Amino acid sequence: MMQSSVKSLCPACFRETLKHGVCTACGYRESDEGQKENILDAFTILHGKYLLGKDLGQGGFGITYRAKNLQTGMLCCIKEYFPSSLVAERTEDGRLCLIDENNRKEFDQGKHRFLEEAKALQELRGNVSVVDIWDYFEENGTAYFVMELLEGCNLRTFQKEHTPEQNFKMSVQMLFLIGSALVEVHRFGLIHGDISPENMIITKNGDIKLIDFGAARSFRQGEKTEGYKIYLKPNYAPYEQYSMKLCQGPWTDLYALAATFYFIVTGQYVVDALKRAKGAKYVPLTELSPFASKRMSDIIDCALAFDYHDRYKSLTAFMSDLQKAVKPQDYDIDLAALMAHHGDGLNIDPEPVSPEHEKADEICMITPQAVAEPRPQGGLFKHKKKGKMAWLELTVQNGRSDADSVKRRWLIEPNRMLTIGRLASSNVMMPANNRISRTHCELYYNEKRQDFVLKDVSKFGTFLSDGTPMEKERLYALKDKDCFYVVSPVYKFRVVIEK
């Protein structure tokens, strides 16, 4: 690793204004840093062009650093894949050493997912409520994201520094902004999987951004789950997230989003899902917040339903009801004005204020086998039996090996037509390939018969799994795990019904 020889360079603002350990420009103090293990040295150069500065925090999945692109001069933020439960130490040259080489497969699988998320999330660049990912690469035996640098604070810090009314108004804004961002994330078949107050940043210009996609735990049918571990934050994770079974979807992120709102507004956590499974009582929002109307409380309570079948199936449906329940004055707050005097820096990991907070904020590791299927108790399951969920999976083969492929997944709502094509309004938005029609094909899931109907409406064709071209406008029946192609085998779809 190359090291900077400029002793006056500040690792926080990258100006040559560091004198006797104190930066005269931004106020950075070397004495405040303390001794930190496993952190790459300041002024390490990664990928031949990224100059690292001070670290911004460490979580269960990675370490985040300030950085500067030496080619463009732009400041940025770099996230290193660093699963702390698997890593023992770092060598002098920066490489990671595992606690046990038997964990190598799990480490490599996590690194592959880390990079796969980066590839997909680059297509979300420009979404004002999602942190922009600019680059990704492998080095030091691990992987890295390069992201925009956000100056501001996370929602936990904001809550501690503002009044209950300000927190309520900010949180209503957050529901709409982050909810809209998640709609786009889900359109690409991704689930964030780690939504919490610590993973949302309010910037100095008043934007609210969703971060930490490197730790996203999206689940895809067909992946081998043997030996996997589950990482989650207990008071934000719904019950289905404790299992490796195919039952996670947009409703999983919705639960965490609503749990974040609940915490910011009330100052209390939603009861942990495992305790709710044993009958622990969930306290409705209206009983804890004087600012939430009964109608709004009902919407949040629905989003926080213990059983995922009882929640909204999409963020769009949730926000549609929310829009009817709130008034403009409920979220009339100038966040930019409130953030104008906030200290510099991205506050990723604020110190917990109590042992209870510390426990809830930890990313816990559990073994999927220890989690039982939900059973009726405590009045939690009063609904009639629900139908099975269906999914559409897409594998985009970008190269010759499986490692070069990108996988995405969408929920297929029963008894509704799903459109696949290049249009932004398509339910499944395809890459910008001119051979893919604006509306290429249509898919319908018959929940009662547990099968699918596929219709080609394209110019260049949709093909069955054996390569047979479909006749345009003709209806074709598909069953669970059947495949079809759009244009060519590069775009392979598969339909799946939840077991």
PDB file of N, CA, C and O in Angstrom, residues 88-146:
ATOM      1  N   ALA A  88     -10.732 -12.279  11.508  1.00  0.00           N
ATOM      2  CA  ALA A  88      -9.905 -12.278  12.722  1.00  0.00           C
ATOM      3  C   ALA A  88      -9.048 -11.027  12.816  1.00  0.00           C
ATOM      4  O   ALA A  88      -8.981 -10.376  13.862  1.00  0.00           O
ATOM      5  N   GLU A  89      -8.377 -10.669  11.721  1.00  0.00           N
ATOM      6  CA  GLU A  89      -7.463  -9.532  11.743  1.00  0.00           C
ATOM      7  C   GLU A  89      -7.137  -9.109  10.323  1.00  0.00           C
ATOM      8  O   GLU A  89      -7.598  -9.697   9.349  1.00  0.00           O
ATOM      9  N   ARG A  90      -6.321  -8.068  10.252  1.00  0.00           N
ATOM     10  CA  ARG A  90      -5.843  -7.558   8.959  1.00  0.00           C
ATOM     11  C   ARG A  90      -4.313  -7.620   8.949  1.00  0.00           C
ATOM     12  O   ARG A  90      -3.662  -7.263   9.934  1.00  0.00           O
ATOM     13  N   THR A  91      -3.742  -8.082   7.848  1.00  0.00           N
ATOM     14  CA  THR A  91      -2.291  -8.144   7.752  1.00  0.00           C
ATOM     15  C   THR A  91      -1.720  -6.747   7.532  1.00  0.00           C
ATOM     16  O   THR A  91      -2.454  -5.788   7.276  1.00  0.00           O
ATOM     17  N   GLU A  92      -0.415  -6.623   7.577  1.00  0.00           N
ATOM     18  CA  GLU A  92       0.230  -5.320   7.416  1.00  0.00           C
ATOM     19  C   GLU A  92      -0.030  -4.715   6.041  1.00  0.00           C
ATOM     20  O   GLU A  92      -0.066  -3.495   5.897  1.00  0.00           O
ATOM     21  N   ASP A  93      -0.223  -5.568   5.040  1.00  0.00           N
ATOM     22  CA  ASP A  93      -0.482  -5.035   3.701  1.00  0.00           C
ATOM     23  C   ASP A  93      -1.970  -4.815   3.438  1.00  0.00           C
ATOM     24  O   ASP A  93      -2.371  -4.478   2.321  1.00  0.00           O
ATOM     25  N   GLY A  94      -2.826  -4.978   4.475  1.00  0.00           N
ATOM     26  CA  GLY A  94      -4.238  -4.642   4.359  1.00  0.00           C
ATOM     27  C   GLY A  94      -5.175  -5.796   4.093  1.00  0.00           C
ATOM     28  O   GLY A  94      -6.399  -5.626   4.124  1.00  0.00           O
ATOM     29  N   ARG A  95      -4.633  -6.999   3.835  1.00  0.00           N
ATOM     30  CA  ARG A  95      -5.495  -8.130   3.517  1.00  0.00           C
ATOM     31  C   ARG A  95      -6.208  -8.658   4.765  1.00  0.00           C
ATOM     32  O   ARG A  95      -5.677  -8.591   5.871  1.00  0.00           O
ATOM     33  N   LEU A  96      -7.413  -9.186   4.557  1.00  0.00           N
ATOM     34  CA  LEU A  96      -8.201  -9.720   5.662  1.00  0.00           C
ATOM     35  C   LEU A  96      -7.851 -11.187   5.912  1.00  0.00           C
ATOM     36  O   LEU A  96      -7.637 -11.957   4.976  1.00  0.00           O
ATOM     37  N   CYS A  97      -7.820 -11.563   7.181  1.00  0.00           N
ATOM     38  CA  CYS A  97      -7.602 -12.954   7.580  1.00  0.00           C
ATOM     39  C   CYS A  97      -8.839 -13.440   8.320  1.00  0.00           C
ATOM     40  O   CYS A  97      -9.324 -12.780   9.246  1.00  0.00           O
ATOM     41  N   LEU A  98      -9.343 -14.588   7.919  1.00  0.00           N
ATOM     42  CA  LEU A  98     -10.546 -15.130   8.543  1.00  0.00           C
ATOM     43  C   LEU A  98     -10.228 -15.828   9.859  1.00  0.00           C
ATOM     44  O   LEU A  98      -9.111 -16.316  10.079  1.00  0.00           O
ATOM     45  N   ILE A  99     -11.215 -15.877  10.731  1.00  0.00           N
ATOM     46  CA  ILE A  99     -11.075 -16.586  12.001  1.00  0.00           C
ATOM     47  C   ILE A  99     -10.833 -18.066  11.749  1.00  0.00           C
ATOM     48  O   ILE A  99     -10.025 -18.705  12.404  1.00  0.00           O
ATOM     49  N   ASP A 100     -11.552 -18.589  10.762  1.00  0.00           N
ATOM     50  CA  ASP A 100     -11.467 -20.016  10.434  1.00  0.00           C
ATOM     51  C   ASP A 100     -11.641 -20.156   8.925  1.00  0.00           C
ATOM     52  O   ASP A 100     -12.613 -19.655   8.364  1.00  0.00           O
ATOM     53  N   GLU A 101     -10.709 -20.831   8.266  1.00  0.00           N
ATOM     54  CA  GLU A 101     -10.803 -21.006   6.815  1.00  0.00           C
ATOM     55  C   GLU A 101     -12.027 -21.809   6.404  1.00  0.00           C
ATOM     56  O   GLU A 101     -12.437 -21.794   5.249  1.00  0.00           O
ATOM     57  N   ASN A 102     -12.640 -22.504   7.369  1.00  0.00           N
ATOM     58  CA  ASN A 102     -13.889 -23.209   7.083  1.00  0.00           C
ATOM     59  C   ASN A 102     -15.023 -22.229   6.772  1.00  0.00           C
ATOM     60  O   ASN A 102     -16.056 -22.621   6.239  1.00  0.00           O
ATOM     61  N   ASN A 103     -14.806 -20.966   7.142  1.00  0.00           N
ATOM     62  CA  ASN A 103     -15.809 -19.931   6.863  1.00  0.00           C
ATOM     63  C   ASN A 103     -15.582 -19.252   5.507  1.00  0.00           C
ATOM     64  O   ASN A 103     -16.294 -18.307   5.170  1.00  0.00           O
ATOM     65  N   ARG A 104     -14.586 -19.736   4.755  1.00  0.00           N
ATOM     66  CA  ARG A 104     -14.245 -19.083   3.496  1.00  0.00           C
ATOM     67  C   ARG A 104     -15.430 -19.060   2.526  1.00  0.00           C
ATOM     68  O   ARG A 104     -15.690 -18.060   1.870  1.00  0.00           O
ATOM     69  N   LYS A 105     -16.167 -20.166   2.452  1.00  0.00           N
ATOM     70  CA  LYS A 105     -17.302 -20.232   1.529  1.00  0.00           C
ATOM     71  C   LYS A 105     -18.345 -19.184   1.898  1.00  0.00           C
ATOM     72  O   LYS A 105     -18.867 -18.476   1.030  1.00  0.00           O
ATOM     73  N   GLU A 106     -18.654 -19.060   3.184  1.00  0.00           N
ATOM     74  CA  GLU A 106     -19.639 -18.069   3.627  1.00  0.00           C
ATOM     75  C   GLU A 106     -19.150 -16.658   3.344  1.00  0.00           C
ATOM     76  O   GLU A 106     -19.912 -15.799   2.899  1.00  0.00           O
ATOM     77  N   PHE A 107     -17.859 -16.407   3.583  1.00  0.00           N
ATOM     78  CA  PHE A 107     -17.278 -15.088   3.317  1.00  0.00           C
ATOM     79  C   PHE A 107     -17.382 -14.755   1.829  1.00  0.00           C
ATOM     80  O   PHE A 107     -17.802 -13.655   1.447  1.00  0.00           O
ATOM     81  N   ASP A 108     -17.005 -15.704   0.971  1.00  0.00           N
ATOM     82  CA  ASP A 108     -17.032 -15.468  -0.477  1.00  0.00           C
ATOM     83  C   ASP A 108     -18.456 -15.278  -0.994  1.00  0.00           C
ATOM     84  O   ASP A 108     -18.691 -14.461  -1.892  1.00  0.00           O
ATOM     85  N   GLN A 109     -19.407 -16.030  -0.436  1.00  0.00           N
ATOM     86  CA  GLN A 109     -20.799 -15.851  -0.846  1.00  0.00           C
ATOM     87  C   GLN A 109     -21.287 -14.448  -0.478  1.00  0.00           C
ATOM     88  O   GLN A 109     -21.968 -13.792  -1.270  1.00  0.00           O
ATOM     89  N   GLY A 110     -20.927 -13.990   0.714  1.00  0.00           N
ATOM     90  CA  GLY A 110     -21.307 -12.643   1.130  1.00  0.00           C
ATOM     91  C   GLY A 110     -20.664 -11.576   0.271  1.00  0.00           C
ATOM     92  O   GLY A 110     -21.300 -10.581  -0.097  1.00  0.00           O
ATOM     93  N   LYS A 111     -19.404 -11.788  -0.086  1.00  0.00           N
ATOM     94  CA  LYS A 111     -18.704 -10.829  -0.945  1.00  0.00           C
ATOM     95  C   LYS A 111     -19.338 -10.777  -2.328  1.00  0.00           C
ATOM     96  O   LYS A 111     -19.485  -9.700  -2.916  1.00  0.00           O
ATOM     97  N   HIS A 112     -19.737 -11.942  -2.837  1.00  0.00           N
ATOM     98  CA  HIS A 112     -20.391 -11.985  -4.146  1.00  0.00           C
ATOM     99  C   HIS A 112     -21.703 -11.216  -4.115  1.00  0.00           C
ATOM    100  O   HIS A 112     -22.002 -10.436  -5.023  1.00  0.00           O
ATOM    101  N   ARG A 113     -22.496 -11.398  -3.052  1.00  0.00           N
ATOM    102  CA  ARG A 113     -23.763 -10.667  -2.940  1.00  0.00           C
ATOM    103  C   ARG A 113     -23.508  -9.176  -2.792  1.00  0.00           C
ATOM    104  O   ARG A 113     -24.240  -8.345  -3.329  1.00  0.00           O
ATOM    105  N   PHE A 114     -22.473  -8.817  -2.048  1.00  0.00           N
ATOM    106  CA  PHE A 114     -22.082  -7.427  -1.850  1.00  0.00           C
ATOM    107  C   PHE A 114     -21.838  -6.744  -3.200  1.00  0.00           C
ATOM    108  O   PHE A 114     -22.354  -5.656  -3.481  1.00  0.00           O
ATOM    109  N   LEU A 115     -21.078  -7.399  -4.067  1.00  0.00           N
ATOM    110  CA  LEU A 115     -20.787  -6.843  -5.393  1.00  0.00           C
ATOM    111  C   LEU A 115     -21.999  -6.897  -6.304  1.00  0.00           C
ATOM    112  O   LEU A 115     -22.218  -5.995  -7.120  1.00  0.00           O
ATOM    113  N   GLU A 116     -22.804  -7.928  -6.162  1.00  0.00           N
ATOM    114  CA  GLU A 116     -24.009  -8.043  -6.985  1.00  0.00           C
ATOM    115  C   GLU A 116     -24.978  -6.912  -6.687  1.00  0.00           C
ATOM    116  O   GLU A 116     -25.595  -6.342  -7.592  1.00  0.00           O
ATOM    117  N   GLU A 117     -25.110  -6.564  -5.402  1.00  0.00           N
ATOM    118  CA  GLU A 117     -25.969  -5.445  -5.031  1.00  0.00           C
ATOM    119  C   GLU A 117     -25.445  -4.153  -5.642  1.00  0.00           C
ATOM    120  O   GLU A 117     -26.205  -3.315  -6.120  1.00  0.00           O
ATOM    121  N   ALA A 118     -24.113  -3.978  -5.646  1.00  0.00           N
ATOM    122  CA  ALA A 118     -23.520  -2.760  -6.205  1.00  0.00           C
ATOM    123  C   ALA A 118     -23.850  -2.622  -7.681  1.00  0.00           C
ATOM    124  O   ALA A 118     -24.194  -1.539  -8.159  1.00  0.00           O
ATOM    125  N   LYS A 119     -23.755  -3.736  -8.412  1.00  0.00           N
ATOM    126  CA  LYS A 119     -24.046  -3.704  -9.847  1.00  0.00           C
ATOM    127  C   LYS A 119     -25.481  -3.259 -10.094  1.00  0.00           C
ATOM    128  O   LYS A 119     -25.763  -2.433 -10.961  1.00  0.00           O
ATOM    129  N   ALA A 120     -26.401  -3.828  -9.335  1.00  0.00           N
ATOM    130  CA  ALA A 120     -27.809  -3.499  -9.525  1.00  0.00           C
ATOM    131  C   ALA A 120     -28.121  -2.077  -9.071  1.00  0.00           C
ATOM    132  O   ALA A 120     -28.872  -1.348  -9.719  1.00  0.00           O
ATOM    133  N   LEU A 121     -27.525  -1.669  -7.950  1.00  0.00           N
ATOM    134  CA  LEU A 121     -27.841  -0.356  -7.387  1.00  0.00           C
ATOM    135  C   LEU A 121     -27.281   0.791  -8.228  1.00  0.00           C
ATOM    136  O   LEU A 121     -27.768   1.916  -8.127  1.00  0.00           O
ATOM    137  N   GLN A 122     -26.280   0.512  -9.058  1.00  0.00           N
ATOM    138  CA  GLN A 122     -25.798   1.559  -9.944  1.00  0.00           C
ATOM    139  C   GLN A 122     -26.898   2.023 -10.897  1.00  0.00           C
ATOM    140  O   GLN A 122     -26.892   3.161 -11.357  1.00  0.00           O
ATOM    141  N   GLU A 123     -27.860   1.145 -11.154  1.00  0.00           N
ATOM    142  CA  GLU A 123     -28.970   1.517 -12.025  1.00  0.00           C
ATOM    143  C   GLU A 123     -29.958   2.444 -11.323  1.00  0.00           C
ATOM    144  O   GLU A 123     -30.851   3.003 -11.951  1.00  0.00           O
ATOM    145  N   LEU A 124     -29.816   2.608 -10.009  1.00  0.00           N
ATOM    146  CA  LEU A 124     -30.687   3.512  -9.248  1.00  0.00           C
ATOM    147  C   LEU A 124     -30.057   4.892  -9.077  1.00  0.00           C
ATOM    148  O   LEU A 124     -30.603   5.737  -8.370  1.00  0.00           O
ATOM    149  N   ARG A 125     -28.909   5.106  -9.710  1.00  0.00           N
ATOM    150  CA  ARG A 125     -28.253   6.410  -9.566  1.00  0.00           C
ATOM    151  C   ARG A 125     -29.186   7.520 -10.017  1.00  0.00           C
ATOM    152  O   ARG A 125     -29.868   7.418 -11.033  1.00  0.00           O
ATOM    153  N   GLY A 126     -29.210   8.588  -9.261  1.00  0.00           N
ATOM    154  CA  GLY A 126     -30.080   9.708  -9.585  1.00  0.00           C
ATOM    155  C   GLY A 126     -31.336   9.740  -8.738  1.00  0.00           C
ATOM    156  O   GLY A 126     -32.033  10.752  -8.681  1.00  0.00           O
ATOM    157  N   ASN A 127     -31.655   8.627  -8.044  1.00  0.00           N
ATOM    158  CA  ASN A 127     -32.787   8.631  -7.123  1.00  0.00           C
ATOM    159  C   ASN A 127     -32.401   9.503  -5.927  1.00  0.00           C
ATOM    160  O   ASN A 127     -31.441   9.213  -5.212  1.00  0.00           O
ATOM    161  N   VAL A 128     -33.159  10.580  -5.696  1.00  0.00           N
ATOM    162  CA  VAL A 128     -32.755  11.576  -4.709  1.00  0.00           C
ATOM    163  C   VAL A 128     -32.755  11.029  -3.287  1.00  0.00           C
ATOM    164  O   VAL A 128     -32.175  11.630  -2.394  1.00  0.00           O
ATOM    165  N   SER A 129     -33.407   9.885  -3.056  1.00  0.00           N
ATOM    166  CA  SER A 129     -33.489   9.346  -1.695  1.00  0.00           C
ATOM    167  C   SER A 129     -32.666   8.080  -1.501  1.00  0.00           C
ATOM    168  O   SER A 129     -32.820   7.386  -0.495  1.00  0.00           O
ATOM    169  N   VAL A 130     -31.810   7.759  -2.451  1.00  0.00           N
ATOM    170  CA  VAL A 130     -30.910   6.610  -2.329  1.00  0.00           C
ATOM    171  C   VAL A 130     -29.488   7.089  -2.537  1.00  0.00           C
ATOM    172  O   VAL A 130     -29.205   7.838  -3.473  1.00  0.00           O
ATOM    173  N   VAL A 131     -28.597   6.670  -1.660  1.00  0.00           N
ATOM    174  CA  VAL A 131     -27.198   7.058  -1.817  1.00  0.00           C
ATOM    175  C   VAL A 131     -26.682   6.558  -3.161  1.00  0.00           C
ATOM    176  O   VAL A 131     -26.938   5.431  -3.565  1.00  0.00           O
ATOM    177  N   ASP A 132     -25.976   7.429  -3.888  1.00  0.00           N
ATOM    178  CA  ASP A 132     -25.434   7.061  -5.196  1.00  0.00           C
ATOM    179  C   ASP A 132     -24.198   6.179  -5.038  1.00  0.00           C
ATOM    180  O   ASP A 132     -23.287   6.493  -4.259  1.00  0.00           O
ATOM    181  N   ILE A 133     -24.153   5.072  -5.780  1.00  0.00           N
ATOM    182  CA  ILE A 133     -22.980   4.209  -5.807  1.00  0.00           C
ATOM    183  C   ILE A 133     -22.270   4.440  -7.140  1.00  0.00           C
ATOM    184  O   ILE A 133     -22.854   4.258  -8.201  1.00  0.00           O
ATOM    185  N   TRP A 134     -21.012   4.855  -7.069  1.00  0.00           N
ATOM    186  CA  TRP A 134     -20.270   5.259  -8.256  1.00  0.00           C
ATOM    187  C   TRP A 134     -19.346   4.181  -8.808  1.00  0.00           C
ATOM    188  O   TRP A 134     -19.032   4.157  -9.988  1.00  0.00           O
ATOM    189  N   ASP A 135     -18.862   3.311  -7.923  1.00  0.00           N
ATOM    190  CA  ASP A 135     -17.860   2.343  -8.369  1.00  0.00           C
ATOM    191  C   ASP A 135     -17.848   1.170  -7.392  1.00  0.00           C
ATOM    192  O   ASP A 135     -18.363   1.279  -6.270  1.00  0.00           O
ATOM    193  N   TYR A 136     -17.259   0.055  -7.823  1.00  0.00           N
ATOM    194  CA  TYR A 136     -17.052  -1.085  -6.947  1.00  0.00           C
ATOM    195  C   TYR A 136     -15.868  -1.880  -7.476  1.00  0.00           C
ATOM    196  O   TYR A 136     -15.581  -1.871  -8.679  1.00  0.00           O
ATOM    197  N   PHE A 137     -15.156  -2.545  -6.577  1.00  0.00           N
ATOM    198  CA  PHE A 137     -13.970  -3.289  -6.989  1.00  0.00           C
ATOM    199  C   PHE A 137     -13.566  -4.247  -5.868  1.00  0.00           C
ATOM    200  O   PHE A 137     -14.079  -4.177  -4.747  1.00  0.00           O
ATOM    201  N   GLU A 138     -12.636  -5.146  -6.196  1.00  0.00           N
ATOM    202  CA  GLU A 138     -12.092  -6.084  -5.215  1.00  0.00           C
ATOM    203  C   GLU A 138     -10.628  -5.774  -4.960  1.00  0.00           C
ATOM    204  O   GLU A 138      -9.875  -5.450  -5.884  1.00  0.00           O
ATOM    205  N   GLU A 139     -10.244  -5.851  -3.711  1.00  0.00           N
ATOM    206  CA  GLU A 139      -8.855  -5.613  -3.309  1.00  0.00           C
ATOM    207  C   GLU A 139      -8.711  -6.095  -1.868  1.00  0.00           C
ATOM    208  O   GLU A 139      -9.705  -6.220  -1.141  1.00  0.00           O
ATOM    209  N   ASN A 140      -7.471  -6.391  -1.454  1.00  0.00           N
ATOM    210  CA  ASN A 140      -7.202  -6.832  -0.085  1.00  0.00           C
ATOM    211  C   ASN A 140      -7.982  -8.093   0.299  1.00  0.00           C
ATOM    212  O   ASN A 140      -8.296  -8.321   1.469  1.00  0.00           O
ATOM    213  N   GLY A 141      -8.341  -8.910  -0.696  1.00  0.00           N
ATOM    214  CA  GLY A 141      -9.090 -10.124  -0.412  1.00  0.00           C
ATOM    215  C   GLY A 141     -10.540  -9.872  -0.074  1.00  0.00           C
ATOM    216  O   GLY A 141     -11.242 -10.770   0.408  1.00  0.00           O
ATOM    217  N   THR A 142     -11.025  -8.650  -0.320  1.00  0.00           N
ATOM    218  CA  THR A 142     -12.417  -8.317  -0.015  1.00  0.00           C
ATOM    219  C   THR A 142     -12.960  -7.407  -1.120  1.00  0.00           C
ATOM    220  O   THR A 142     -12.388  -7.325  -2.201  1.00  0.00           O
ATOM    221  N   ALA A 143     -14.084  -6.732  -0.845  1.00  0.00           N
ATOM    222  CA  ALA A 143     -14.726  -5.907  -1.871  1.00  0.00           C
ATOM    223  C   ALA A 143     -15.073  -4.532  -1.309  1.00  0.00           C
ATOM    224  O   ALA A 143     -15.183  -4.358  -0.091  1.00  0.00           O
ATOM    225  N   TYR A 144     -15.284  -3.564  -2.225  1.00  0.00           N
ATOM    226  CA  TYR A 144     -15.540  -2.181  -1.828  1.00  0.00           C
ATOM    227  C   TYR A 144     -16.632  -1.551  -2.698  1.00  0.00           C
ATOM    228  O   TYR A 144     -16.713  -1.823  -3.887  1.00  0.00           O
ATOM    229  N   PHE A 145     -17.455  -0.687  -2.065  1.00  0.00           N
ATOM    230  CA  PHE A 145     -18.360   0.237  -2.761  1.00  0.00           C
ATOM    231  C   PHE A 145     -17.715   1.615  -2.731  1.00  0.00           C
ATOM    232  O   PHE A 145     -17.106   1.989  -1.729  1.00  0.00           O
ATOM    233  N   VAL A 146     -17.916   2.404  -3.761  1.00  0.00           N
ATOM    234  CA  VAL A 146     -17.567   3.820  -3.728  1.00  0.00           C
ATOM    235  C   VAL A 146     -18.875   4.591  -3.854  1.00  0.00           C
ATOM    236  O   VAL A 146     -19.601   4.428  -4.833  1.00  0.00           O
TER     237      VAL A 146
END
